[in-house]
PDB file of C-alpha atoms in Angstrom:
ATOM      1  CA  UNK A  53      40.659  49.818  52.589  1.00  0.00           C
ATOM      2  CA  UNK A  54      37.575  48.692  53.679  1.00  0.00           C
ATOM      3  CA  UNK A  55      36.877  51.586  56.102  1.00  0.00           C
ATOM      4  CA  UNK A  56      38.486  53.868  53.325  1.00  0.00           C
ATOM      5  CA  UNK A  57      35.283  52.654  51.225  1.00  0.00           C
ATOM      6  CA  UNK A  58      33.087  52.764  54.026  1.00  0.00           C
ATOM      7  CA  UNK A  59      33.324  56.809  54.448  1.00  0.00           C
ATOM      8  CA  UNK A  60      33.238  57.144  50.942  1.00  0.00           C
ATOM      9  CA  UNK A  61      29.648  54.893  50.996  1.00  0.00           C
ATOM     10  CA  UNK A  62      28.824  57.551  54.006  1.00  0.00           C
ATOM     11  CA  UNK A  63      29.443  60.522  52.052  1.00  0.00           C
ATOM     12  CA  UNK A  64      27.339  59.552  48.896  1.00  0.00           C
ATOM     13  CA  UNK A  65      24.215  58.295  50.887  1.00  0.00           C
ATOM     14  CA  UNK A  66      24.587  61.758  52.735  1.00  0.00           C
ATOM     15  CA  UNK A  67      25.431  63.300  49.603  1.00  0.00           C
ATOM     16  CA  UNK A  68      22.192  61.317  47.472  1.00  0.00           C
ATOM     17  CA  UNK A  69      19.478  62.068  50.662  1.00  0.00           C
ATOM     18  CA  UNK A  70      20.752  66.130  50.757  1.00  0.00           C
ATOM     19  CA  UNK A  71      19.638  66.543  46.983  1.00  0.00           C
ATOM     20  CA  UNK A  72      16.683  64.538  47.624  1.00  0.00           C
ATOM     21  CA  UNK A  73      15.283  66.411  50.203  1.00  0.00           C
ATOM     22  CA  UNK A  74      16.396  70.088  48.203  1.00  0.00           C
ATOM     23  CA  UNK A  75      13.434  68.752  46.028  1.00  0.00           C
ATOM     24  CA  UNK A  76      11.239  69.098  48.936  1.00  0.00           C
ATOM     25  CA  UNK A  77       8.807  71.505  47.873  1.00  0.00           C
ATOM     26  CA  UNK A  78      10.245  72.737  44.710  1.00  0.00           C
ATOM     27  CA  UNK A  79       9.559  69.802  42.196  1.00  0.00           C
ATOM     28  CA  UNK A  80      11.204  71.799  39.469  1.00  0.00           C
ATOM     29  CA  UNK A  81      14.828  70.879  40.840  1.00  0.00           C
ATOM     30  CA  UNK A  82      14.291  66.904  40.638  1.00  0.00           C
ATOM     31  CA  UNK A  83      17.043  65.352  39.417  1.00  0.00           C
ATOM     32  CA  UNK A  84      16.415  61.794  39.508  1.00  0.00           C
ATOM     33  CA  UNK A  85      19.331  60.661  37.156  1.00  0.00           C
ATOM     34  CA  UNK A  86      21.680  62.676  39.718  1.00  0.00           C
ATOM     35  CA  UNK A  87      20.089  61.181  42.619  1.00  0.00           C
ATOM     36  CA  UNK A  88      19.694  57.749  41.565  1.00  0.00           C
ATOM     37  CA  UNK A  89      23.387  57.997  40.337  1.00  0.00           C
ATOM     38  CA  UNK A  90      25.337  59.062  43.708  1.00  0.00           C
ATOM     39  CA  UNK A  91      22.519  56.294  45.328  1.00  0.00           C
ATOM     40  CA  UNK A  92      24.333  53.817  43.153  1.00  0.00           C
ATOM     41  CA  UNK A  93      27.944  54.754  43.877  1.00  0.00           C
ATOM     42  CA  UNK A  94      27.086  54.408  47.463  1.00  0.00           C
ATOM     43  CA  UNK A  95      25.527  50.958  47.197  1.00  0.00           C
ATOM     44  CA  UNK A  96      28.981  50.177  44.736  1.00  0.00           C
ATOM     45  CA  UNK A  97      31.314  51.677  47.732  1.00  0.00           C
ATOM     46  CA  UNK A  98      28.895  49.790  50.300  1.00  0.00           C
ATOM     47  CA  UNK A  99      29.885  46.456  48.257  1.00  0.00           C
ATOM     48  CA  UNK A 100      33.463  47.137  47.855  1.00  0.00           C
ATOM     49  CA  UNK A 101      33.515  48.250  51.518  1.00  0.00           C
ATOM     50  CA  UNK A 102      32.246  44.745  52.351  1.00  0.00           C
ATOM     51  CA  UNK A 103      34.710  42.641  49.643  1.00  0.00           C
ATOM     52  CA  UNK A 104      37.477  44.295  51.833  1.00  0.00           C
ATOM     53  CA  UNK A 105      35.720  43.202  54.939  1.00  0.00           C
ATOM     54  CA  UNK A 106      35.798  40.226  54.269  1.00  0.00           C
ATOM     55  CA  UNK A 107      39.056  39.661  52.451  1.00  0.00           C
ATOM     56  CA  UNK A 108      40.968  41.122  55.227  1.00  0.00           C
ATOM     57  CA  UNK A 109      39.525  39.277  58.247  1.00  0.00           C
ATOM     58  CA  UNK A 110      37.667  41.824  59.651  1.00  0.00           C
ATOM     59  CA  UNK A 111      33.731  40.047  59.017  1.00  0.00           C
ATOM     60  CA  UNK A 112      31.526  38.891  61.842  1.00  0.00           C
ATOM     61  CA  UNK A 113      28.105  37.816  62.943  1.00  0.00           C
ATOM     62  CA  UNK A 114      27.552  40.934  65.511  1.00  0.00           C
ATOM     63  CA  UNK A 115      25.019  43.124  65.942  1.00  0.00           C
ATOM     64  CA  UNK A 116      26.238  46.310  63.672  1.00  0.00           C
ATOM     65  CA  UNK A 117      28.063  44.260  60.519  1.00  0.00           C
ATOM     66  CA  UNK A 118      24.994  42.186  60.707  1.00  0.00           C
ATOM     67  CA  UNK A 119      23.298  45.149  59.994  1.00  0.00           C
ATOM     68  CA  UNK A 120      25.585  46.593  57.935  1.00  0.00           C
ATOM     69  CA  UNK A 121      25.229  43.956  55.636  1.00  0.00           C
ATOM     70  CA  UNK A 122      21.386  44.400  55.875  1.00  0.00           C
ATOM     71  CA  UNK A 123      21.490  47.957  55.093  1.00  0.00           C
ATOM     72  CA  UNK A 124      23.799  47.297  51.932  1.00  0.00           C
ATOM     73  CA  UNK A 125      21.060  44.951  50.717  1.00  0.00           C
ATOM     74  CA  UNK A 126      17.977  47.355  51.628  1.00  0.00           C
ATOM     75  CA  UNK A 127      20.301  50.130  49.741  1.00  0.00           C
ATOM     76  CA  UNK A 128      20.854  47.796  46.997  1.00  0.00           C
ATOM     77  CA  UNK A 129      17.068  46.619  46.078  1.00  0.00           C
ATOM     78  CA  UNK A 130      15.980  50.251  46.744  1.00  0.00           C
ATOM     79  CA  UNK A 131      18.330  51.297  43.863  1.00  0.00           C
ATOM     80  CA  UNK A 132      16.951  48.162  41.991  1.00  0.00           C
ATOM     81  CA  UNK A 133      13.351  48.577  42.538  1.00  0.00           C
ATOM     82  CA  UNK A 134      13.589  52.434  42.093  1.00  0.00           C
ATOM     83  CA  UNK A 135      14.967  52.249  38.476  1.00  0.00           C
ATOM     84  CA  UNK A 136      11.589  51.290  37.256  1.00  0.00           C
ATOM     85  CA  UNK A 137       9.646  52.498  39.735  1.00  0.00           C
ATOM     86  CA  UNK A 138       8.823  55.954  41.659  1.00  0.00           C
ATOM     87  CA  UNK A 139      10.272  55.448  44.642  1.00  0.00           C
ATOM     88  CA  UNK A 140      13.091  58.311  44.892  1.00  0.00           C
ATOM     89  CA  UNK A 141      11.177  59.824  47.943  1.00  0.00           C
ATOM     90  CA  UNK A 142      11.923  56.314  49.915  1.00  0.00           C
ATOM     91  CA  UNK A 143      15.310  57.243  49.959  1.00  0.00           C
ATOM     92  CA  UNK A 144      14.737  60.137  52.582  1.00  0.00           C
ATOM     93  CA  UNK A 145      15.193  56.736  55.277  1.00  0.00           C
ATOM     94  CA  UNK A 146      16.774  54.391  53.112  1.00  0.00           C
ATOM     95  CA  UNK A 147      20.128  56.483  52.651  1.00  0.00           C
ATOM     96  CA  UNK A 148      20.366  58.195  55.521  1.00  0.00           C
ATOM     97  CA  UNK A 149      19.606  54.690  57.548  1.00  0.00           C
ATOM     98  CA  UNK A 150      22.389  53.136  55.737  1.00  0.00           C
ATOM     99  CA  UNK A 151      24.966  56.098  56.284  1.00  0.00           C
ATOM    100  CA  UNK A 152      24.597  55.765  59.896  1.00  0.00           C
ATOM    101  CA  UNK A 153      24.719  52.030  60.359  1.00  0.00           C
ATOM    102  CA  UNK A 154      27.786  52.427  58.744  1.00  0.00           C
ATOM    103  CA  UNK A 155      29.403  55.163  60.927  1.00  0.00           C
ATOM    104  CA  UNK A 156      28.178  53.402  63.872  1.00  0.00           C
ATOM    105  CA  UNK A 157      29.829  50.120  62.469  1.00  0.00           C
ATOM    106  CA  UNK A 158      33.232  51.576  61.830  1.00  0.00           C
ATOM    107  CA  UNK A 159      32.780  52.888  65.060  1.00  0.00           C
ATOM    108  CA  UNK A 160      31.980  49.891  67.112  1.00  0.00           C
ATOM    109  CA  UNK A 161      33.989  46.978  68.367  1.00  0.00           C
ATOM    110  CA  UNK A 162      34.566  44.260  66.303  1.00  0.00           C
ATOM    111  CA  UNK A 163      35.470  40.526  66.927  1.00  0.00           C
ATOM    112  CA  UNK A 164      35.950  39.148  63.450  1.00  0.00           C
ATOM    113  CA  UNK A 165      35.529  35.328  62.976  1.00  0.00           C
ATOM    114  CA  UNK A 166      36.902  32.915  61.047  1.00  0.00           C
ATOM    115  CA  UNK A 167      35.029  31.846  57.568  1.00  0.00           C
ATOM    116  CA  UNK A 168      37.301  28.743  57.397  1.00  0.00           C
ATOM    117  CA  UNK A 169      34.350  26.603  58.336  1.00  0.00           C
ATOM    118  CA  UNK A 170      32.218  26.034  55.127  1.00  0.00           C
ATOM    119  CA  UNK A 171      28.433  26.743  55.967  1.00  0.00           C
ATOM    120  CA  UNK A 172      26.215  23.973  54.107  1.00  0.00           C
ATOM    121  CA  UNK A 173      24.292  24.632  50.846  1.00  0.00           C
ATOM    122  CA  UNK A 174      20.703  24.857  52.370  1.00  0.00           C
ATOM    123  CA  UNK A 175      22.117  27.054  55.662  1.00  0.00           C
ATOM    124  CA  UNK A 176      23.342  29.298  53.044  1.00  0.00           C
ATOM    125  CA  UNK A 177      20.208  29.517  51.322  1.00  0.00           C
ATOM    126  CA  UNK A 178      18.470  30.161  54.515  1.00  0.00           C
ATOM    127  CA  UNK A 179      20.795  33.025  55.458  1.00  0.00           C
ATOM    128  CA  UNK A 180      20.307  34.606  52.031  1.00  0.00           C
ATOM    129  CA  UNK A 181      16.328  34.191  52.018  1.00  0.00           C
ATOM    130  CA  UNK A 182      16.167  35.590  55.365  1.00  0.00           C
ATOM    131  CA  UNK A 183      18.407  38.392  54.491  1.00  0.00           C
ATOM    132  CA  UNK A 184      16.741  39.856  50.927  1.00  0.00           C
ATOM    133  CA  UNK A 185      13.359  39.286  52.619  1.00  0.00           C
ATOM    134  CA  UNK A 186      14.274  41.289  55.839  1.00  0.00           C
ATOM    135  CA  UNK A 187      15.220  43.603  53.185  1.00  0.00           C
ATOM    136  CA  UNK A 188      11.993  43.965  51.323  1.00  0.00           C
ATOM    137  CA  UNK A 189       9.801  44.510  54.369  1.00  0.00           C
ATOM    138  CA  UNK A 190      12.349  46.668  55.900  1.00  0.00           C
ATOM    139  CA  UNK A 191      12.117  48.876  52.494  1.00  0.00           C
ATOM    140  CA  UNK A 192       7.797  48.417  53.181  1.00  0.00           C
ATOM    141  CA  UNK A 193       8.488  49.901  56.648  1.00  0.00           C
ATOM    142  CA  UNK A 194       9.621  52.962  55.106  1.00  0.00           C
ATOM    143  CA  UNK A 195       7.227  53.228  52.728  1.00  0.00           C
ATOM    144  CA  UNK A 196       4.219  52.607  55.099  1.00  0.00           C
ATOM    145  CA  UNK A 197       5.487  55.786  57.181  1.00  0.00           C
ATOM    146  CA  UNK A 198       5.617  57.704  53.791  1.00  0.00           C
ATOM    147  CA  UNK A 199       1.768  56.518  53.420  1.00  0.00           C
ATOM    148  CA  UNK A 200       1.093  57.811  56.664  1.00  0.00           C
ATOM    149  CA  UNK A 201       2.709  60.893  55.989  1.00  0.00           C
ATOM    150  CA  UNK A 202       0.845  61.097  53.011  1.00  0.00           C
ATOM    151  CA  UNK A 203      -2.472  60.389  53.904  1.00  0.00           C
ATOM    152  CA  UNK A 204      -2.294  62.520  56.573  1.00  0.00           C
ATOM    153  CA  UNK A 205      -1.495  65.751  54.459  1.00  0.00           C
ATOM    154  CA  UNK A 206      -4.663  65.038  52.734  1.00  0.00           C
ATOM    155  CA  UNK A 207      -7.025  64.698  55.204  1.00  0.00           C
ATOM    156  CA  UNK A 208      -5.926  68.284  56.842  1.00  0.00           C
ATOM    157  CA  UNK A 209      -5.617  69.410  52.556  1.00  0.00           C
ATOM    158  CA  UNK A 210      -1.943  70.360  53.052  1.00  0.00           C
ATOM    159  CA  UNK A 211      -0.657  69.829  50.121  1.00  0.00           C
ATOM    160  CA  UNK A 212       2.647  71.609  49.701  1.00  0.00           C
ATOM    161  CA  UNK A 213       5.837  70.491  50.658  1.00  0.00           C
ATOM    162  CA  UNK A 214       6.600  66.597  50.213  1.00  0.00           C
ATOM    163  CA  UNK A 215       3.002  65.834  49.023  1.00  0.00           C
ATOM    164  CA  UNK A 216       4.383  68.151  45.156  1.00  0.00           C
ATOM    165  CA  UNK A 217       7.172  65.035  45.024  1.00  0.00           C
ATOM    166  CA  UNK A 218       4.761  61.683  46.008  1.00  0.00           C
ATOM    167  CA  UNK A 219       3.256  59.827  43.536  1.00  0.00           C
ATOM    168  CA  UNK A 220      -0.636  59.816  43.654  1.00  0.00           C
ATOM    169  CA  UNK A 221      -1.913  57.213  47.110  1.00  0.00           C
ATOM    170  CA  UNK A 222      -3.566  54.927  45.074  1.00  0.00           C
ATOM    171  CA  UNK A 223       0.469  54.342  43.246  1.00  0.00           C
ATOM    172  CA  UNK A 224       1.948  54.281  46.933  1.00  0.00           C
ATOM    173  CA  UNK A 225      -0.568  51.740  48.320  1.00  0.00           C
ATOM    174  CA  UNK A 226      -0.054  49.387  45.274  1.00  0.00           C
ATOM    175  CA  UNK A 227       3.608  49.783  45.400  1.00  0.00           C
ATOM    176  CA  UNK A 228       3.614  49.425  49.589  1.00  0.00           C
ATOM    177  CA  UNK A 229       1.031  45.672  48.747  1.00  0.00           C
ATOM    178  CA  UNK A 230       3.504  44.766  46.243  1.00  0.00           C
ATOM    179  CA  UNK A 231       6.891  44.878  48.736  1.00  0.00           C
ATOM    180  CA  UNK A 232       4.414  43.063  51.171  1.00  0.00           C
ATOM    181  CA  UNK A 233       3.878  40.066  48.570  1.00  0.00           C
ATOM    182  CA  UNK A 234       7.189  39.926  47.704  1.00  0.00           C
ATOM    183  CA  UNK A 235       8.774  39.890  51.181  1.00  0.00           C
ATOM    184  CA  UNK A 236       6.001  37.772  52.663  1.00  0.00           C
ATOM    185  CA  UNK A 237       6.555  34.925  49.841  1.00  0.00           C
ATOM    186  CA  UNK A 238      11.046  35.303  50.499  1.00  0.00           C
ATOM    187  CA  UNK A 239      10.022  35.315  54.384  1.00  0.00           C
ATOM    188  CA  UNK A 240       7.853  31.875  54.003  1.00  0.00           C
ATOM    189  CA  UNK A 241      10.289  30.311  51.692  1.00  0.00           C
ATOM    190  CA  UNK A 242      12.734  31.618  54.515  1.00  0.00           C
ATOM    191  CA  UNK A 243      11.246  29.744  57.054  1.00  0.00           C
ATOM    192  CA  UNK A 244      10.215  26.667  55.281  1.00  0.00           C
ATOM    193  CA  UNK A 245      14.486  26.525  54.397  1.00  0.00           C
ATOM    194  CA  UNK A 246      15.001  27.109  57.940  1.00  0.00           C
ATOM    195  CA  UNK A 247      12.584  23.988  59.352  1.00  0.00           C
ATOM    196  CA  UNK A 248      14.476  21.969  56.643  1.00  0.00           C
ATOM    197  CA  UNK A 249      17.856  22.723  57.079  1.00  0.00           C
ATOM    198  CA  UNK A 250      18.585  23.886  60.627  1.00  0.00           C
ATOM    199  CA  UNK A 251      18.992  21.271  62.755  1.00  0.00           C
ATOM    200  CA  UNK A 252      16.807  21.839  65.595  1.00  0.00           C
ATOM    201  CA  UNK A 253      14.083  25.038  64.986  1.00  0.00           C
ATOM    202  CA  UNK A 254      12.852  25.576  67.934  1.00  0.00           C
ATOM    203  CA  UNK A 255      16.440  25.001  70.056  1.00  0.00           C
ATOM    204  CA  UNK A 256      16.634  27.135  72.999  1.00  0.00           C
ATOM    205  CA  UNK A 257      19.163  29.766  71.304  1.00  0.00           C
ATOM    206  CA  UNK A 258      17.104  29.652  68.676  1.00  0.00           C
ATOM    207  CA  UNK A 259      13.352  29.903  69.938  1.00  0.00           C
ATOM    208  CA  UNK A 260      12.907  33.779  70.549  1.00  0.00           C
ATOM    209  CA  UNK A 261      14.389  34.356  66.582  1.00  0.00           C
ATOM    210  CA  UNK A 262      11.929  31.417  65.173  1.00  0.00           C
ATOM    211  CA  UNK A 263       8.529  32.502  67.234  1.00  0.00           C
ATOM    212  CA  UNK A 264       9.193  36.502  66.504  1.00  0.00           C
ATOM    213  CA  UNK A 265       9.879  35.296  62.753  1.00  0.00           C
ATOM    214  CA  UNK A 266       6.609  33.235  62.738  1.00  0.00           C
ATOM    215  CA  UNK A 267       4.552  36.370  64.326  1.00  0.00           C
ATOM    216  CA  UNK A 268       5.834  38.339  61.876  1.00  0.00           C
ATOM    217  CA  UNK A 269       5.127  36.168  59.057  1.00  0.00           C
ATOM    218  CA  UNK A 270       1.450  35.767  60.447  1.00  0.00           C
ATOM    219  CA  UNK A 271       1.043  39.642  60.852  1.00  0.00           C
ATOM    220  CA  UNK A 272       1.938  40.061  57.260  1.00  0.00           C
ATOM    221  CA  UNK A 273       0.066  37.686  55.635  1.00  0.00           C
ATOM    222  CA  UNK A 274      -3.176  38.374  57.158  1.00  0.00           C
ATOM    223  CA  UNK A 275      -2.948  41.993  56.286  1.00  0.00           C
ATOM    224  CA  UNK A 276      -2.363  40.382  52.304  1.00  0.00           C
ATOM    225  CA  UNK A 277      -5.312  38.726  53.033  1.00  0.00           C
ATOM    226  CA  UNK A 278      -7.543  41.132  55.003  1.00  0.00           C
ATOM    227  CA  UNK A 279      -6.359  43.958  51.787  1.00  0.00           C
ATOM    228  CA  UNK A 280      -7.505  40.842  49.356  1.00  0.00           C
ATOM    229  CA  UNK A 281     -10.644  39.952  51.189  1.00  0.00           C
ATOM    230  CA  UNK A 282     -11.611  43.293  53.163  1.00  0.00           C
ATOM    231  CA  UNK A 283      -9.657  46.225  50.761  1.00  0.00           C
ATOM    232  CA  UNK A 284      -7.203  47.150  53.910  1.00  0.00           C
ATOM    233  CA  UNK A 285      -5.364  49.855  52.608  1.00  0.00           C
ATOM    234  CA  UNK A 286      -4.194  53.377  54.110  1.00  0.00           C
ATOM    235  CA  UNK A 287      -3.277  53.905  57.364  1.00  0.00           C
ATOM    236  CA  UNK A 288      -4.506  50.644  58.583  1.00  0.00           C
ATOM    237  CA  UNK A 289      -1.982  48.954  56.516  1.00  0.00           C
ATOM    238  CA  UNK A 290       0.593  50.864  57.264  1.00  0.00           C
ATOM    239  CA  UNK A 291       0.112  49.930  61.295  1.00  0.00           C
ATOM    240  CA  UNK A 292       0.087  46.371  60.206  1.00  0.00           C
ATOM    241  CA  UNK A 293       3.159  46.781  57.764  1.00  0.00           C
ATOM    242  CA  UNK A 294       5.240  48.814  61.131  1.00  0.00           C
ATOM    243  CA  UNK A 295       3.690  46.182  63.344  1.00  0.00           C
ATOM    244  CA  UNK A 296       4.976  43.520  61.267  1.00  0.00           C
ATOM    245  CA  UNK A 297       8.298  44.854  60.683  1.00  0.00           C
ATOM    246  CA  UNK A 298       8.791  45.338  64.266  1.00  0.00           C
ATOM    247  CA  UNK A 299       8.181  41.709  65.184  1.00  0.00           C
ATOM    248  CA  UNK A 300      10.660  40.717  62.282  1.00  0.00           C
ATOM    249  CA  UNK A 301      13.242  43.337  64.060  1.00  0.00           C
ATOM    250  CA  UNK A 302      12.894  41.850  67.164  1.00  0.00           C
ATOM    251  CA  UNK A 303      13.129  38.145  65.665  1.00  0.00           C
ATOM    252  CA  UNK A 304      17.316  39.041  65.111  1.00  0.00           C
ATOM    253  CA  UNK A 305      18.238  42.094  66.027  1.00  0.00           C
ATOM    254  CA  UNK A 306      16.357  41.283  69.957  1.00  0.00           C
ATOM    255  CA  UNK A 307      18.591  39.113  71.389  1.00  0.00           C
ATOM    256  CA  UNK A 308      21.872  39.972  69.707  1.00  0.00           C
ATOM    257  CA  UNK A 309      21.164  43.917  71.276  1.00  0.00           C
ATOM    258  CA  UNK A 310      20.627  41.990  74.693  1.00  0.00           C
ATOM    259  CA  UNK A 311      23.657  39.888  74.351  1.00  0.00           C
ATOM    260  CA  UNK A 312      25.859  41.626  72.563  1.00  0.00           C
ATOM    261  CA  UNK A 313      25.503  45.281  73.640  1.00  0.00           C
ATOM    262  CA  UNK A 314      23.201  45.175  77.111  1.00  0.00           C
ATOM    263  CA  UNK A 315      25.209  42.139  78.545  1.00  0.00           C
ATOM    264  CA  UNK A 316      28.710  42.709  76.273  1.00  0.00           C
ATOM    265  CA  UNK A 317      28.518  38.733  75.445  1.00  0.00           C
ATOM    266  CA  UNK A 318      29.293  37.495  72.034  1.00  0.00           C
TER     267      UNK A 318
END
């Protein structure tokens, strides 16, 4: 069942990006309620995919259901977020991101492991904090590229195609800074959790995660305060935002792509 609900997650992210991207130049076949809608039965299948997961023994900490799991809660605050707000066009990466995480995980290896052991209160916390807040930058990644895109089309005044379907830059830069502040307060109350609760921080298995996670959490909140105190914005932000991102990336996803699929150790 649960890779029954995984191809049916693939087929409506596919399904959800394809009539996005028909909009592409002709504004006057938006259909947000239609888009939004299969967006939302693909995060549903994505969740029910995962119940199954889990209740059949198949979940583990590896590389792609790690990022499975990260990709259903990108999907999930990008439906969220885009309810109230403009940001169908995001889903041009978010979707299509998702749908191929998930082919790749059905596809991969897998070496479930057993849940029997309960995981404390705060390491649970951590987990989740460091989850929904990789989430919100990852979602600030993509729409820093779409600001590049953007700005770009109007500095060589080429303004067909995707630039009839974005919101006006001054909307996309206030909605990029406020992903930023969100993400950047989840990732500090992330690691603040993680100093409290883990053990030992700075252990050697855990030292390139913690000092990527730090750099990242430095990179973003300077560019908060350099767009506070300076007016950073544009393309400058957006270098900062990938930068950042990149960093936070490496933090997990580093090692475990070393270990796990360079050396094939678990």
């Amino acid at each position: 069942m649960a890779t029954s609900f995984a191809v049916i997650a693939i087929v409506l992210y596919s399904a959800s990006a394809i009539r996005q991207y028909i909009t592409i130049g002709n504004p006057q076949k938006v259909n947000r309620q239609l888009v939004l809608g299969l967006g939302t039965s693909a995060v549903a299948s994505h969740v029910l995919h995962w119940v199954f997961v889990v209740s059949e023994g198949q979940f583990s900490f590896g590389f792609f259901m790690v990022g499975s799991l990260i990709a259903l809660v990108v999907s999930f605050l990008f439906v969220l977020s885009a309810l109230k707000k403009p940001l169908e066009p995001l889903l041009l990466g978010v979707f299509p991101m998702s749908a191929v995480i998930l082919i790749i995980n059905i596809l991969a290896p897998n070496q479930p492991e057993s849940l029997e052991h309960s995981i404390g209160s705060g390491i649970l916390s951590h987990i989740i904090l460091s989850i929904v807040a990789y989430s919100v930058l990852i979602i600030a990644a993509f729409q820093a590229i779409l600001l590049m895109v953007q700005d770009h089309h109007l500095k060589h005044k080429q303004l067909d195609g995707i630039m009839r379907v974005l919101p006006p830059l001054q909307t996309m830069e206030r909605l990029l800074f406020e992903m930023l502040t969100v993400g950047t307060v989840l990732l500090s109350l992330s690691i603040l959790s993680g100093f409290v609760f883990i053990e030992d921080f700075f252990a050697q298995h855990l030292v390139h995660k913690t000092a990527f996670t730090i750099l990242a959490w430095a990179t973003f909140s300077f560019l908060l305060f350099a767009h506070w105190k300076f007016g950073w914005r544009g393309n400058q932000a957006s270098r900062w935002t990938l930068a950042g991102t990149s960093f936070l990336i490496l933090a997990y996803f580093g090692s475990k792509f070393v270990l796990e699929i360079l050396l094939g150790r678990p």
